[in-house]
Amino acid sequence: MRLRVLAFLCVLGSSLSLSAQTDANKGQISGTVYDAAQAVIPGARVIVQRAETGFRREVLTNSVGQYRVVLLDPGTYTLTVEKTGFAPRTAEEVRVTVGASVGVDFVLEVGAAAETVEVTASAVNITLPAPAATLGLQAITNLPINGRRFQDFAVLTPTVQVDPQRGQLSFVGQRGINSNVMLDGADYNQPFFGGIRGGERSNFIFTVPQSAIQ
């Protein structure tokens, strides 16, 4: 029985020694949160963060406005205090060293009441313009299009024209090689340069000078 008691005391002593050694390698931050009249603020949220490691811990002040954050690794921390009805306060570059207790008090000022604005109007359309034109069978049959090429019908759509430099279809003023053309759901673009396959006829009319005619 005596041996069991001695063994238990040895184990307990080792545990306490290890715990004390572990705590000795840490630090802590404590303090009190007041209002402008120096009255304590219970229930305030104290947020402790360390950017280098992503560490974050939250505690609440007790009934007398005090807080304590223990077992902190040595390093630099940022503290933020929040409480409904008060403007938040932040303390940066709070340095914690081994075995030290750092005291940081806060004084919170009464914050402005929060306001919520509800917008019931429809949102403004900020997307790019997307003009469209639909040509029915009658139009396709009767329009005087030379060659019955679908590309010739595309230029009847608003903002579509032939890019004179490369002979490509230009949509909304962009370069023809940046256009994406699909025919019956299949890709109809040049695989290397981009733009429609085969190019397009230019809108410009070539005029033969009179001096060249004999």
mmCIF file with all atom_site columns, C-alpha atoms in Angstrom, residues 93-194:
data_model
loop_
_atom_site.group_PDB
_atom_site.id
_atom_site.type_symbol
_atom_site.label_atom_id
_atom_site.label_alt_id
_atom_site.label_comp_id
_atom_site.label_asym_id
_atom_site.label_entity_id
_atom_site.label_seq_id
_atom_site.pdbx_PDB_ins_code
_atom_site.Cartn_x
_atom_site.Cartn_y
_atom_site.Cartn_z
_atom_site.occupancy
_atom_site.B_iso_or_equiv
_atom_site.pdbx_formal_charge
_atom_site.auth_seq_id
_atom_site.auth_comp_id
_atom_site.auth_asym_id
_atom_site.auth_atom_id
_atom_site.pdbx_PDB_model_num
ATOM 1   C CA . GLU A 1 93  ? 1.726   45.387 -31.160  1.00 0.00 ? 93  GLU A CA 1
ATOM 2   C CA . VAL A 1 94  ? 0.995   43.865 -27.735  1.00 0.00 ? 94  VAL A CA 1
ATOM 3   C CA . ARG A 1 95  ? 4.154   41.880 -26.991  1.00 0.00 ? 95  ARG A CA 1
ATOM 4   C CA . VAL A 1 96  ? 3.951   38.766 -24.818  1.00 0.00 ? 96  VAL A CA 1
ATOM 5   C CA . THR A 1 97  ? 7.133   37.284 -23.336  1.00 0.00 ? 97  THR A CA 1
ATOM 6   C CA . VAL A 1 98  ? 7.826   34.024 -21.511  1.00 0.00 ? 98  VAL A CA 1
ATOM 7   C CA . GLY A 1 99  ? 6.313   33.916 -18.025  1.00 0.00 ? 99  GLY A CA 1
ATOM 8   C CA . ALA A 1 100 ? 5.049   37.516 -18.192  1.00 0.00 ? 100 ALA A CA 1
ATOM 9   C CA . SER A 1 101 ? 1.552   38.893 -17.632  1.00 0.00 ? 101 SER A CA 1
ATOM 10  C CA . VAL A 1 102 ? 0.841   41.913 -19.836  1.00 0.00 ? 102 VAL A CA 1
ATOM 11  C CA . GLY A 1 103 ? -1.803  44.371 -18.651  1.00 0.00 ? 103 GLY A CA 1
ATOM 12  C CA . VAL A 1 104 ? -3.931  46.103 -21.303  1.00 0.00 ? 104 VAL A CA 1
ATOM 13  C CA . ASP A 1 105 ? -6.965  48.176 -20.269  1.00 0.00 ? 105 ASP A CA 1
ATOM 14  C CA . PHE A 1 106 ? -9.552  49.611 -22.643  1.00 0.00 ? 106 PHE A CA 1
ATOM 15  C CA . VAL A 1 107 ? -11.889 52.606 -22.527  1.00 0.00 ? 107 VAL A CA 1
ATOM 16  C CA . LEU A 1 108 ? -14.863 52.325 -24.887  1.00 0.00 ? 108 LEU A CA 1
ATOM 17  C CA . GLU A 1 109 ? -16.710 55.336 -26.216  1.00 0.00 ? 109 GLU A CA 1
ATOM 18  C CA . VAL A 1 110 ? -20.423 55.258 -26.862  1.00 0.00 ? 110 VAL A CA 1
ATOM 19  C CA . GLY A 1 111 ? -20.883 54.490 -30.561  1.00 0.00 ? 111 GLY A CA 1
ATOM 20  C CA . ALA A 1 112 ? -23.466 55.838 -33.002  1.00 0.00 ? 112 ALA A CA 1
ATOM 21  C CA . ALA A 1 113 ? -26.641 53.821 -33.369  1.00 0.00 ? 113 ALA A CA 1
ATOM 22  C CA . ALA A 1 114 ? -26.509 51.376 -36.228  1.00 0.00 ? 114 ALA A CA 1
ATOM 23  C CA . GLU A 1 115 ? -28.680 52.194 -39.204  1.00 0.00 ? 115 GLU A CA 1
ATOM 24  C CA . THR A 1 116 ? -30.071 49.799 -41.766  1.00 0.00 ? 116 THR A CA 1
ATOM 25  C CA . VAL A 1 117 ? -31.107 51.068 -45.194  1.00 0.00 ? 117 VAL A CA 1
ATOM 26  C CA . GLU A 1 118 ? -33.348 48.772 -47.198  1.00 0.00 ? 118 GLU A CA 1
ATOM 27  C CA . VAL A 1 119 ? -33.328 49.300 -50.958  1.00 0.00 ? 119 VAL A CA 1
ATOM 28  C CA . THR A 1 120 ? -36.466 48.121 -52.723  1.00 0.00 ? 120 THR A CA 1
ATOM 29  C CA . ALA A 1 121 ? -35.693 49.454 -56.208  1.00 0.00 ? 121 ALA A CA 1
ATOM 30  C CA . SER A 1 122 ? -34.313 47.125 -58.828  1.00 0.00 ? 122 SER A CA 1
ATOM 31  C CA . ALA A 1 123 ? -30.555 47.001 -59.183  1.00 0.00 ? 123 ALA A CA 1
ATOM 32  C CA . VAL A 1 124 ? -28.850 48.904 -61.965  1.00 0.00 ? 124 VAL A CA 1
ATOM 33  C CA . ASN A 1 125 ? -27.768 46.682 -64.841  1.00 0.00 ? 125 ASN A CA 1
ATOM 34  C CA . ILE A 1 126 ? -23.984 46.970 -64.946  1.00 0.00 ? 126 ILE A CA 1
ATOM 35  C CA . THR A 1 127 ? -23.396 44.135 -67.421  1.00 0.00 ? 127 THR A CA 1
ATOM 36  C CA . LEU A 1 128 ? -22.163 44.703 -70.936  1.00 0.00 ? 128 LEU A CA 1
ATOM 37  C CA . PRO A 1 129 ? -24.771 45.526 -73.561  1.00 0.00 ? 129 PRO A CA 1
ATOM 38  C CA . ALA A 1 130 ? -26.081 42.469 -75.358  1.00 0.00 ? 130 ALA A CA 1
ATOM 39  C CA . PRO A 1 131 ? -28.031 43.556 -78.435  1.00 0.00 ? 131 PRO A CA 1
ATOM 40  C CA . ALA A 1 132 ? -29.672 40.700 -80.292  1.00 0.00 ? 132 ALA A CA 1
ATOM 41  C CA . ALA A 1 133 ? -31.550 40.187 -83.518  1.00 0.00 ? 133 ALA A CA 1
ATOM 42  C CA . THR A 1 134 ? -33.622 37.227 -84.647  1.00 0.00 ? 134 THR A CA 1
ATOM 43  C CA . LEU A 1 135 ? -34.189 36.564 -88.325  1.00 0.00 ? 135 LEU A CA 1
ATOM 44  C CA . GLY A 1 136 ? -37.103 34.333 -89.191  1.00 0.00 ? 136 GLY A CA 1
ATOM 45  C CA . LEU A 1 137 ? -37.401 31.946 -92.107  1.00 0.00 ? 137 LEU A CA 1
ATOM 46  C CA . GLN A 1 138 ? -39.207 34.531 -94.236  1.00 0.00 ? 138 GLN A CA 1
ATOM 47  C CA . ALA A 1 139 ? -36.412 37.059 -93.784  1.00 0.00 ? 139 ALA A CA 1
ATOM 48  C CA . ILE A 1 140 ? -33.747 34.491 -94.587  1.00 0.00 ? 140 ILE A CA 1
ATOM 49  C CA . THR A 1 141 ? -35.629 33.476 -97.728  1.00 0.00 ? 141 THR A CA 1
ATOM 50  C CA . ASN A 1 142 ? -36.428 36.957 -99.043  1.00 0.00 ? 142 ASN A CA 1
ATOM 51  C CA . LEU A 1 143 ? -33.484 39.120 -98.018  1.00 0.00 ? 143 LEU A CA 1
ATOM 52  C CA . PRO A 1 144 ? -31.175 39.947 -100.955 1.00 0.00 ? 144 PRO A CA 1
ATOM 53  C CA . ILE A 1 145 ? -28.103 38.218 -99.527  1.00 0.00 ? 145 ILE A CA 1
ATOM 54  C CA . ASN A 1 146 ? -25.462 37.176 -102.055 1.00 0.00 ? 146 ASN A CA 1
ATOM 55  C CA . GLY A 1 147 ? -24.333 33.591 -101.572 1.00 0.00 ? 147 GLY A CA 1
ATOM 56  C CA . ARG A 1 148 ? -26.772 32.695 -98.753  1.00 0.00 ? 148 ARG A CA 1
ATOM 57  C CA . ARG A 1 149 ? -23.912 32.698 -96.245  1.00 0.00 ? 149 ARG A CA 1
ATOM 58  C CA . PHE A 1 150 ? -24.883 32.908 -92.569  1.00 0.00 ? 150 PHE A CA 1
ATOM 59  C CA . GLN A 1 151 ? -22.082 35.421 -91.997  1.00 0.00 ? 151 GLN A CA 1
ATOM 60  C CA . ASP A 1 152 ? -23.930 37.872 -94.249  1.00 0.00 ? 152 ASP A CA 1
ATOM 61  C CA . PHE A 1 153 ? -26.965 37.673 -91.974  1.00 0.00 ? 153 PHE A CA 1
ATOM 62  C CA . ALA A 1 154 ? -24.811 38.401 -88.924  1.00 0.00 ? 154 ALA A CA 1
ATOM 63  C CA . VAL A 1 155 ? -23.993 41.917 -90.152  1.00 0.00 ? 155 VAL A CA 1
ATOM 64  C CA . LEU A 1 156 ? -27.716 42.707 -90.036  1.00 0.00 ? 156 LEU A CA 1
ATOM 65  C CA . THR A 1 157 ? -27.482 42.551 -86.228  1.00 0.00 ? 157 THR A CA 1
ATOM 66  C CA . PRO A 1 158 ? -26.932 45.917 -84.469  1.00 0.00 ? 158 PRO A CA 1
ATOM 67  C CA . THR A 1 159 ? -23.274 46.698 -83.535  1.00 0.00 ? 159 THR A CA 1
ATOM 68  C CA . VAL A 1 160 ? -21.943 43.974 -85.878  1.00 0.00 ? 160 VAL A CA 1
ATOM 69  C CA . GLN A 1 161 ? -19.693 44.922 -88.763  1.00 0.00 ? 161 GLN A CA 1
ATOM 70  C CA . VAL A 1 162 ? -16.762 43.561 -90.739  1.00 0.00 ? 162 VAL A CA 1
ATOM 71  C CA . ASP A 1 163 ? -13.320 44.346 -89.349  1.00 0.00 ? 163 ASP A CA 1
ATOM 72  C CA . PRO A 1 164 ? -11.520 45.877 -92.381  1.00 0.00 ? 164 PRO A CA 1
ATOM 73  C CA . GLN A 1 165 ? -8.026  44.907 -91.163  1.00 0.00 ? 165 GLN A CA 1
ATOM 74  C CA . ARG A 1 166 ? -8.528  41.153 -90.930  1.00 0.00 ? 166 ARG A CA 1
ATOM 75  C CA . GLY A 1 167 ? -11.867 40.625 -92.615  1.00 0.00 ? 167 GLY A CA 1
ATOM 76  C CA . GLN A 1 168 ? -13.458 39.281 -89.418  1.00 0.00 ? 168 GLN A CA 1
ATOM 77  C CA . LEU A 1 169 ? -16.852 39.895 -87.848  1.00 0.00 ? 169 LEU A CA 1
ATOM 78  C CA . SER A 1 170 ? -16.535 42.594 -85.204  1.00 0.00 ? 170 SER A CA 1
ATOM 79  C CA . PHE A 1 171 ? -19.054 42.640 -82.338  1.00 0.00 ? 171 PHE A CA 1
ATOM 80  C CA . VAL A 1 172 ? -19.624 45.795 -80.255  1.00 0.00 ? 172 VAL A CA 1
ATOM 81  C CA . GLY A 1 173 ? -16.452 47.403 -81.605  1.00 0.00 ? 173 GLY A CA 1
ATOM 82  C CA . GLN A 1 174 ? -14.019 44.728 -80.465  1.00 0.00 ? 174 GLN A CA 1
ATOM 83  C CA . ARG A 1 175 ? -11.410 43.178 -82.732  1.00 0.00 ? 175 ARG A CA 1
ATOM 84  C CA . GLY A 1 176 ? -12.702 40.484 -85.018  1.00 0.00 ? 176 GLY A CA 1
ATOM 85  C CA . ILE A 1 177 ? -10.170 37.915 -83.806  1.00 0.00 ? 177 ILE A CA 1
ATOM 86  C CA . ASN A 1 178 ? -11.645 38.260 -80.296  1.00 0.00 ? 178 ASN A CA 1
ATOM 87  C CA . SER A 1 179 ? -15.117 37.225 -81.434  1.00 0.00 ? 179 SER A CA 1
ATOM 88  C CA . ASN A 1 180 ? -16.524 33.802 -80.637  1.00 0.00 ? 180 ASN A CA 1
ATOM 89  C CA . VAL A 1 181 ? -18.662 32.354 -83.436  1.00 0.00 ? 181 VAL A CA 1
ATOM 90  C CA . MET A 1 182 ? -20.692 29.150 -83.071  1.00 0.00 ? 182 MET A CA 1
ATOM 91  C CA . LEU A 1 183 ? -22.705 27.441 -85.804  1.00 0.00 ? 183 LEU A CA 1
ATOM 92  C CA . ASP A 1 184 ? -25.473 25.059 -84.713  1.00 0.00 ? 184 ASP A CA 1
ATOM 93  C CA . GLY A 1 185 ? -23.783 24.810 -81.308  1.00 0.00 ? 185 GLY A CA 1
ATOM 94  C CA . ALA A 1 186 ? -20.360 23.939 -82.752  1.00 0.00 ? 186 ALA A CA 1
ATOM 95  C CA . ASP A 1 187 ? -17.228 26.058 -82.619  1.00 0.00 ? 187 ASP A CA 1
ATOM 96  C CA . TYR A 1 188 ? -16.650 27.963 -85.884  1.00 0.00 ? 188 TYR A CA 1
ATOM 97  C CA . ASN A 1 189 ? -13.476 29.865 -85.009  1.00 0.00 ? 189 ASN A CA 1
ATOM 98  C CA . GLN A 1 190 ? -9.987  29.701 -86.423  1.00 0.00 ? 190 GLN A CA 1
ATOM 99  C CA . PRO A 1 191 ? -7.981  27.543 -83.986  1.00 0.00 ? 191 PRO A CA 1
ATOM 100 C CA . PHE A 1 192 ? -4.771  29.598 -84.224  1.00 0.00 ? 192 PHE A CA 1
ATOM 101 C CA . PHE A 1 193 ? -5.595  33.256 -84.899  1.00 0.00 ? 193 PHE A CA 1
ATOM 102 C CA . GLY A 1 194 ? -9.151  33.330 -83.572  1.00 0.00 ? 194 GLY A CA 1
#
